[in-house]
mmCIF file of C-alpha atoms in Angstrom:
data_model
loop_
_atom_site.group_PDB
_atom_site.id
_atom_site.type_symbol
_atom_site.label_atom_id
_atom_site.label_comp_id
_atom_site.label_asym_id
_atom_site.label_seq_id
_atom_site.Cartn_x
_atom_site.Cartn_y
_atom_site.Cartn_z
ATOM 1 C CA MET A 1 -8.155 28.914 3.181
ATOM 2 C CA ALA A 2 -10.028 25.678 2.519
ATOM 3 C CA MET A 3 -9.554 22.744 4.866
ATOM 4 C CA ARG A 4 -7.666 19.829 3.301
ATOM 5 C CA ALA A 5 -6.799 16.450 4.778
ATOM 6 C CA ARG A 6 -5.353 13.060 3.934
ATOM 7 C CA VAL A 7 -6.266 9.611 5.192
ATOM 8 C CA GLY A 8 -4.450 9.155 8.498
ATOM 9 C CA ASP A 9 -4.603 12.834 9.506
ATOM 10 C CA GLN A 10 -6.212 13.803 12.783
ATOM 11 C CA LEU A 11 -9.351 15.945 12.961
ATOM 12 C CA ILE A 12 -9.516 18.010 16.147
ATOM 13 C CA VAL A 13 -12.701 19.788 17.193
ATOM 14 C CA ARG A 14 -12.473 22.384 19.954
ATOM 15 C CA THR A 15 -15.377 24.222 21.465
ATOM 16 C CA PRO A 16 -15.172 27.781 22.757
ATOM 17 C CA SER A 17 -17.072 26.839 25.924
ATOM 18 C CA ASP A 18 -15.124 26.335 29.130
ATOM 19 C CA GLY A 19 -15.322 22.865 30.594
ATOM 20 C CA VAL A 20 -16.189 21.181 27.322
ATOM 21 C CA ALA A 21 -13.665 18.581 26.200
ATOM 22 C CA ARG A 22 -12.221 18.615 22.737
ATOM 23 C CA ARG A 23 -12.970 15.739 20.408
ATOM 24 C CA ASP A 24 -10.516 14.155 18.034
ATOM 25 C CA GLY A 25 -10.395 11.317 15.578
ATOM 26 C CA GLU A 26 -8.526 9.806 12.670
ATOM 27 C CA ILE A 27 -9.622 10.612 9.146
ATOM 28 C CA VAL A 28 -10.220 7.191 7.604
ATOM 29 C CA GLY A 29 -11.930 8.210 4.375
ATOM 30 C CA LEU A 30 -12.115 11.049 1.881
ATOM 31 C CA HIS A 31 -15.037 11.938 -0.345
ATOM 32 C CA HIS A 32 -13.148 14.375 -2.616
ATOM 33 C CA ALA A 33 -9.830 13.801 -4.369
ATOM 34 C CA ASP A 34 -8.572 17.252 -3.344
ATOM 35 C CA GLY A 35 -8.909 16.435 0.386
ATOM 36 C CA THR A 36 -11.741 18.845 1.119
ATOM 37 C CA PRO A 37 -14.615 17.870 3.458
ATOM 38 C CA PRO A 38 -16.620 15.870 4.242
ATOM 39 C CA TYR A 39 -14.508 13.169 5.903
ATOM 40 C CA ASP A 40 -15.108 9.747 7.408
ATOM 41 C CA VAL A 41 -13.692 10.052 10.930
ATOM 42 C CA ARG A 42 -13.035 7.330 13.523
ATOM 43 C CA TRP A 43 -13.511 9.110 16.852
ATOM 44 C CA SER A 44 -10.944 8.316 19.551
ATOM 45 C CA ASP A 45 -13.501 8.438 22.370
ATOM 46 C CA THR A 46 -15.977 5.931 20.895
ATOM 47 C CA GLY A 47 -14.197 4.128 18.054
ATOM 48 C CA ARG A 48 -17.197 4.826 15.843
ATOM 49 C CA VAL A 49 -16.858 6.120 12.296
ATOM 50 C CA SER A 50 -19.068 8.956 11.144
ATOM 51 C CA LEU A 51 -19.398 11.309 8.201
ATOM 52 C CA VAL A 52 -18.181 14.742 9.316
ATOM 53 C CA PHE A 53 -18.648 18.164 7.761
ATOM 54 C CA PRO A 54 -16.163 20.117 9.934
ATOM 55 C CA GLY A 55 -17.166 23.542 11.185
ATOM 56 C CA PRO A 56 -15.032 26.569 12.067
ATOM 57 C CA ASP A 57 -14.125 24.998 15.428
ATOM 58 C CA ALA A 58 -12.267 22.113 13.699
ATOM 59 C CA HIS A 59 -8.786 21.793 12.269
ATOM 60 C CA VAL A 60 -6.685 19.070 10.663
ATOM 61 C CA HIS A 61 -3.394 17.929 12.161
ATOM 62 C CA SER A 62 -1.170 15.948 9.829
ATOM 63 C CA LEU A 63 0.676 13.112 11.544
ATOM 64 C CA ARG A 64 3.029 12.336 8.652
ATOM 65 C CA PRO A 65 5.232 14.149 6.132
ATOM 66 C CA ALA A 66 3.627 15.756 3.103
ATOM 67 C CA ARG A 67 3.353 13.719 -0.078
ATOM 68 C CA GLY A 68 1.027 13.444 -3.035
ATOM 69 C CA PRO A 69 -2.150 11.322 -2.902
ATOM 70 C CA GLU A 70 -0.915 9.331 -5.897
ATOM 71 C CA GLU A 71 1.711 7.767 -3.610
ATOM 72 C CA ASP A 72 -0.835 6.243 -1.213
ATOM 73 C CA PRO A 73 -3.631 4.102 -2.690
ATOM 74 C CA ARG A 74 -5.722 4.510 0.498
ATOM 75 C CA GLU A 75 -6.249 8.139 -0.468
ATOM 76 C CA ARG A 76 -7.915 7.412 -3.780
ATOM 77 C CA VAL A 77 -11.560 8.376 -3.925
ATOM 78 C CA PRO A 78 -13.791 5.593 -5.311
#
């Protein structure tokens, strides 16, 4: 199944190594109208925004109820 996200969702990256902290951030930008990667992510640990191509160790956690992208202008791709 393809990863899909919306602006405002949380991207969580976990590593299989013991002792390595997970990293998470808010998805602040989409590059594809269907919500597939890559994403612009504001990382919670640094506050920096970076372009992310999530790997198999990442998943998206939605923080709000499902609705169509046409209802939220922030989710429109330029």
